[in-house]
């Protein structure tokens, strides 16, 4: 039961499948060359042609930009989610769904979010004041 070693002869030509697998930037088993937008799932190979995939990528990017604009116009969403996540991590409920239902049904939630938003705005204004004063002293 000796161990035999076989020498592999890899010819340097395009027809050799070993060379194609190593050197071909787009081997047939890989998805299209366009990368999916950041944060998006990988492609379903062969589901869309290149033009369709490019159009879909463009739509995804536009949707993401639109979502970012909306979130910037509504900073209360960030305050709401940060407060919720902070409560979850602080209290570590066994039933997170139940906890979330109670959290978002809280009749004082509007007041909580308004307080967090005011704190956020005060912090931003303070940072702005610090930056403005450091710019005039330098």
PDB file of C-alpha atoms in Angstrom, residues 2-136:
ATOM      1  CA  UNK A   2       2.502   2.572  -1.105  1.00  0.00           C
ATOM      2  CA  UNK A   3       1.518   6.119  -1.890  1.00  0.00           C
ATOM      3  CA  UNK A   4       1.859   6.857  -5.549  1.00  0.00           C
ATOM      4  CA  UNK A   5       2.301  10.380  -6.797  1.00  0.00           C
ATOM      5  CA  UNK A   6       1.169  11.236 -10.271  1.00  0.00           C
ATOM      6  CA  UNK A   7       2.728  14.043 -12.189  1.00  0.00           C
ATOM      7  CA  UNK A   8       0.183  16.351 -13.727  1.00  0.00           C
ATOM      8  CA  UNK A   9       1.104  17.738 -17.100  1.00  0.00           C
ATOM      9  CA  UNK A  10      -0.533  21.130 -17.568  1.00  0.00           C
ATOM     10  CA  UNK A  11      -0.005  22.384 -21.070  1.00  0.00           C
ATOM     11  CA  UNK A  12       0.004  26.106 -21.599  1.00  0.00           C
ATOM     12  CA  UNK A  13      -2.807  26.462 -24.115  1.00  0.00           C
ATOM     13  CA  UNK A  14      -6.341  27.838 -24.040  1.00  0.00           C
ATOM     14  CA  UNK A  15      -7.964  24.452 -24.701  1.00  0.00           C
ATOM     15  CA  UNK A  16      -6.684  22.927 -21.482  1.00  0.00           C
ATOM     16  CA  UNK A  17      -9.554  23.160 -18.934  1.00  0.00           C
ATOM     17  CA  UNK A  18      -7.092  23.452 -16.044  1.00  0.00           C
ATOM     18  CA  UNK A  19      -5.615  26.592 -17.564  1.00  0.00           C
ATOM     19  CA  UNK A  20      -9.067  28.089 -18.212  1.00  0.00           C
ATOM     20  CA  UNK A  21     -10.112  27.456 -14.613  1.00  0.00           C
ATOM     21  CA  UNK A  22      -6.987  29.128 -13.275  1.00  0.00           C
ATOM     22  CA  UNK A  23      -6.482  31.979 -15.726  1.00  0.00           C
ATOM     23  CA  UNK A  24      -9.935  32.774 -17.162  1.00  0.00           C
ATOM     24  CA  UNK A  25     -11.336  35.821 -15.338  1.00  0.00           C
ATOM     25  CA  UNK A  26     -14.890  34.652 -16.172  1.00  0.00           C
ATOM     26  CA  UNK A  27     -15.018  30.873 -15.991  1.00  0.00           C
ATOM     27  CA  UNK A  28     -18.372  29.450 -17.067  1.00  0.00           C
ATOM     28  CA  UNK A  29     -19.358  28.381 -13.521  1.00  0.00           C
ATOM     29  CA  UNK A  30     -19.198  31.910 -12.052  1.00  0.00           C
ATOM     30  CA  UNK A  31     -21.866  34.646 -12.035  1.00  0.00           C
ATOM     31  CA  UNK A  32     -21.746  37.617 -14.400  1.00  0.00           C
ATOM     32  CA  UNK A  33     -18.750  39.896 -14.119  1.00  0.00           C
ATOM     33  CA  UNK A  34     -20.780  42.791 -12.679  1.00  0.00           C
ATOM     34  CA  UNK A  35     -20.697  42.602  -8.905  1.00  0.00           C
ATOM     35  CA  UNK A  36     -23.969  42.943  -7.024  1.00  0.00           C
ATOM     36  CA  UNK A  37     -24.377  46.278  -5.218  1.00  0.00           C
ATOM     37  CA  UNK A  38     -22.992  46.308  -1.680  1.00  0.00           C
ATOM     38  CA  UNK A  39     -25.283  44.577   0.773  1.00  0.00           C
ATOM     39  CA  UNK A  40     -27.258  42.788  -1.924  1.00  0.00           C
ATOM     40  CA  UNK A  41     -27.493  38.997  -2.275  1.00  0.00           C
ATOM     41  CA  UNK A  42     -25.372  37.134  -4.783  1.00  0.00           C
ATOM     42  CA  UNK A  43     -26.689  36.593  -8.277  1.00  0.00           C
ATOM     43  CA  UNK A  44     -28.817  33.653  -9.336  1.00  0.00           C
ATOM     44  CA  UNK A  45     -26.682  32.443 -12.212  1.00  0.00           C
ATOM     45  CA  UNK A  46     -28.440  32.456 -15.542  1.00  0.00           C
ATOM     46  CA  UNK A  47     -31.670  34.023 -14.262  1.00  0.00           C
ATOM     47  CA  UNK A  48     -31.003  37.345 -16.005  1.00  0.00           C
ATOM     48  CA  UNK A  49     -28.943  38.311 -18.983  1.00  0.00           C
ATOM     49  CA  UNK A  50     -26.204  40.914 -18.597  1.00  0.00           C
ATOM     50  CA  UNK A  51     -28.392  43.863 -19.642  1.00  0.00           C
ATOM     51  CA  UNK A  52     -31.206  42.820 -17.301  1.00  0.00           C
ATOM     52  CA  UNK A  53     -28.762  42.361 -14.431  1.00  0.00           C
ATOM     53  CA  UNK A  54     -27.254  45.799 -15.067  1.00  0.00           C
ATOM     54  CA  UNK A  55     -30.734  47.380 -15.116  1.00  0.00           C
ATOM     55  CA  UNK A  56     -31.630  45.576 -11.890  1.00  0.00           C
ATOM     56  CA  UNK A  57     -28.395  46.766 -10.257  1.00  0.00           C
ATOM     57  CA  UNK A  58     -29.219  50.333 -11.264  1.00  0.00           C
ATOM     58  CA  UNK A  59     -32.713  50.029  -9.759  1.00  0.00           C
ATOM     59  CA  UNK A  60     -31.266  48.620  -6.535  1.00  0.00           C
ATOM     60  CA  UNK A  61     -28.815  51.504  -6.271  1.00  0.00           C
ATOM     61  CA  UNK A  62     -31.584  54.058  -6.902  1.00  0.00           C
ATOM     62  CA  UNK A  63     -33.796  52.388  -4.276  1.00  0.00           C
ATOM     63  CA  UNK A  64     -30.943  52.476  -1.790  1.00  0.00           C
ATOM     64  CA  UNK A  65     -30.300  56.168  -2.484  1.00  0.00           C
ATOM     65  CA  UNK A  66     -34.021  56.892  -2.099  1.00  0.00           C
ATOM     66  CA  UNK A  67     -34.076  55.004   1.214  1.00  0.00           C
ATOM     67  CA  UNK A  68     -31.021  56.919   2.451  1.00  0.00           C
ATOM     68  CA  UNK A  69     -32.672  60.245   1.579  1.00  0.00           C
ATOM     69  CA  UNK A  70     -35.832  59.231   3.427  1.00  0.00           C
ATOM     70  CA  UNK A  71     -33.877  58.182   6.523  1.00  0.00           C
ATOM     71  CA  UNK A  72     -31.957  61.473   6.508  1.00  0.00           C
ATOM     72  CA  UNK A  73     -35.234  63.394   6.277  1.00  0.00           C
ATOM     73  CA  UNK A  74     -36.606  61.432   9.250  1.00  0.00           C
ATOM     74  CA  UNK A  75     -33.936  61.250  11.974  1.00  0.00           C
ATOM     75  CA  UNK A  76     -36.616  60.083  14.408  1.00  0.00           C
ATOM     76  CA  UNK A  77     -36.361  56.646  12.777  1.00  0.00           C
ATOM     77  CA  UNK A  78     -32.725  56.370  13.834  1.00  0.00           C
ATOM     78  CA  UNK A  79     -33.614  57.538  17.354  1.00  0.00           C
ATOM     79  CA  UNK A  80     -36.449  55.016  17.562  1.00  0.00           C
ATOM     80  CA  UNK A  81     -34.330  52.101  16.370  1.00  0.00           C
ATOM     81  CA  UNK A  82     -31.324  53.034  18.505  1.00  0.00           C
ATOM     82  CA  UNK A  83     -33.493  53.275  21.595  1.00  0.00           C
ATOM     83  CA  UNK A  84     -35.196  49.960  20.819  1.00  0.00           C
ATOM     84  CA  UNK A  85     -31.870  48.189  20.225  1.00  0.00           C
ATOM     85  CA  UNK A  86     -30.427  49.728  23.387  1.00  0.00           C
ATOM     86  CA  UNK A  87     -33.380  48.433  25.413  1.00  0.00           C
ATOM     87  CA  UNK A  88     -33.095  44.969  23.862  1.00  0.00           C
ATOM     88  CA  UNK A  89     -29.371  44.765  24.627  1.00  0.00           C
ATOM     89  CA  UNK A  90     -29.826  46.151  28.124  1.00  0.00           C
ATOM     90  CA  UNK A  91     -32.767  43.941  29.130  1.00  0.00           C
ATOM     91  CA  UNK A  92     -31.962  40.897  26.949  1.00  0.00           C
ATOM     92  CA  UNK A  93     -35.524  39.573  26.854  1.00  0.00           C
ATOM     93  CA  UNK A  94     -36.056  35.845  26.346  1.00  0.00           C
ATOM     94  CA  UNK A  95     -38.942  36.552  23.947  1.00  0.00           C
ATOM     95  CA  UNK A  96     -37.747  39.358  21.698  1.00  0.00           C
ATOM     96  CA  UNK A  97     -40.937  39.406  19.603  1.00  0.00           C
ATOM     97  CA  UNK A  98     -43.081  39.868  22.695  1.00  0.00           C
ATOM     98  CA  UNK A  99     -40.712  42.558  23.967  1.00  0.00           C
ATOM     99  CA  UNK A 100     -40.813  44.366  20.599  1.00  0.00           C
ATOM    100  CA  UNK A 101     -44.605  44.288  20.567  1.00  0.00           C
ATOM    101  CA  UNK A 102     -44.734  45.820  24.031  1.00  0.00           C
ATOM    102  CA  UNK A 103     -42.036  48.369  23.211  1.00  0.00           C
ATOM    103  CA  UNK A 104     -43.729  49.638  20.055  1.00  0.00           C
ATOM    104  CA  UNK A 105     -47.201  49.606  21.676  1.00  0.00           C
ATOM    105  CA  UNK A 106     -45.978  51.785  24.548  1.00  0.00           C
ATOM    106  CA  UNK A 107     -48.243  54.873  24.659  1.00  0.00           C
ATOM    107  CA  UNK A 108     -45.224  56.941  25.812  1.00  0.00           C
ATOM    108  CA  UNK A 109     -43.131  55.957  22.786  1.00  0.00           C
ATOM    109  CA  UNK A 110     -43.770  59.258  20.974  1.00  0.00           C
ATOM    110  CA  UNK A 111     -42.496  61.168  23.997  1.00  0.00           C
ATOM    111  CA  UNK A 112     -39.453  58.887  24.279  1.00  0.00           C
ATOM    112  CA  UNK A 113     -38.554  59.382  20.607  1.00  0.00           C
ATOM    113  CA  UNK A 114     -39.056  63.154  20.839  1.00  0.00           C
ATOM    114  CA  UNK A 115     -36.720  63.263  23.847  1.00  0.00           C
ATOM    115  CA  UNK A 116     -34.079  61.198  22.018  1.00  0.00           C
ATOM    116  CA  UNK A 117     -34.425  63.424  18.949  1.00  0.00           C
ATOM    117  CA  UNK A 118     -33.975  66.582  21.039  1.00  0.00           C
ATOM    118  CA  UNK A 119     -30.877  65.050  22.693  1.00  0.00           C
ATOM    119  CA  UNK A 120     -29.504  64.127  19.265  1.00  0.00           C
ATOM    120  CA  UNK A 121     -30.082  67.634  17.906  1.00  0.00           C
ATOM    121  CA  UNK A 122     -28.496  69.200  20.984  1.00  0.00           C
ATOM    122  CA  UNK A 123     -25.452  66.960  20.558  1.00  0.00           C
ATOM    123  CA  UNK A 124     -25.172  67.859  16.864  1.00  0.00           C
ATOM    124  CA  UNK A 125     -25.440  71.568  17.672  1.00  0.00           C
ATOM    125  CA  UNK A 126     -22.748  71.234  20.332  1.00  0.00           C
ATOM    126  CA  UNK A 127     -20.412  69.487  17.878  1.00  0.00           C
ATOM    127  CA  UNK A 128     -21.103  72.240  15.346  1.00  0.00           C
ATOM    128  CA  UNK A 129     -20.269  74.912  17.936  1.00  0.00           C
ATOM    129  CA  UNK A 130     -17.022  73.153  18.857  1.00  0.00           C
ATOM    130  CA  UNK A 131     -16.006  72.837  15.216  1.00  0.00           C
ATOM    131  CA  UNK A 132     -16.887  76.464  14.509  1.00  0.00           C
ATOM    132  CA  UNK A 133     -14.898  77.743  17.484  1.00  0.00           C
ATOM    133  CA  UNK A 134     -11.892  75.601  16.639  1.00  0.00           C
ATOM    134  CA  UNK A 135     -11.930  76.947  13.088  1.00  0.00           C
ATOM    135  CA  UNK A 136     -11.818  80.574  14.221  1.00  0.00           C
TER     136      UNK A 136
END
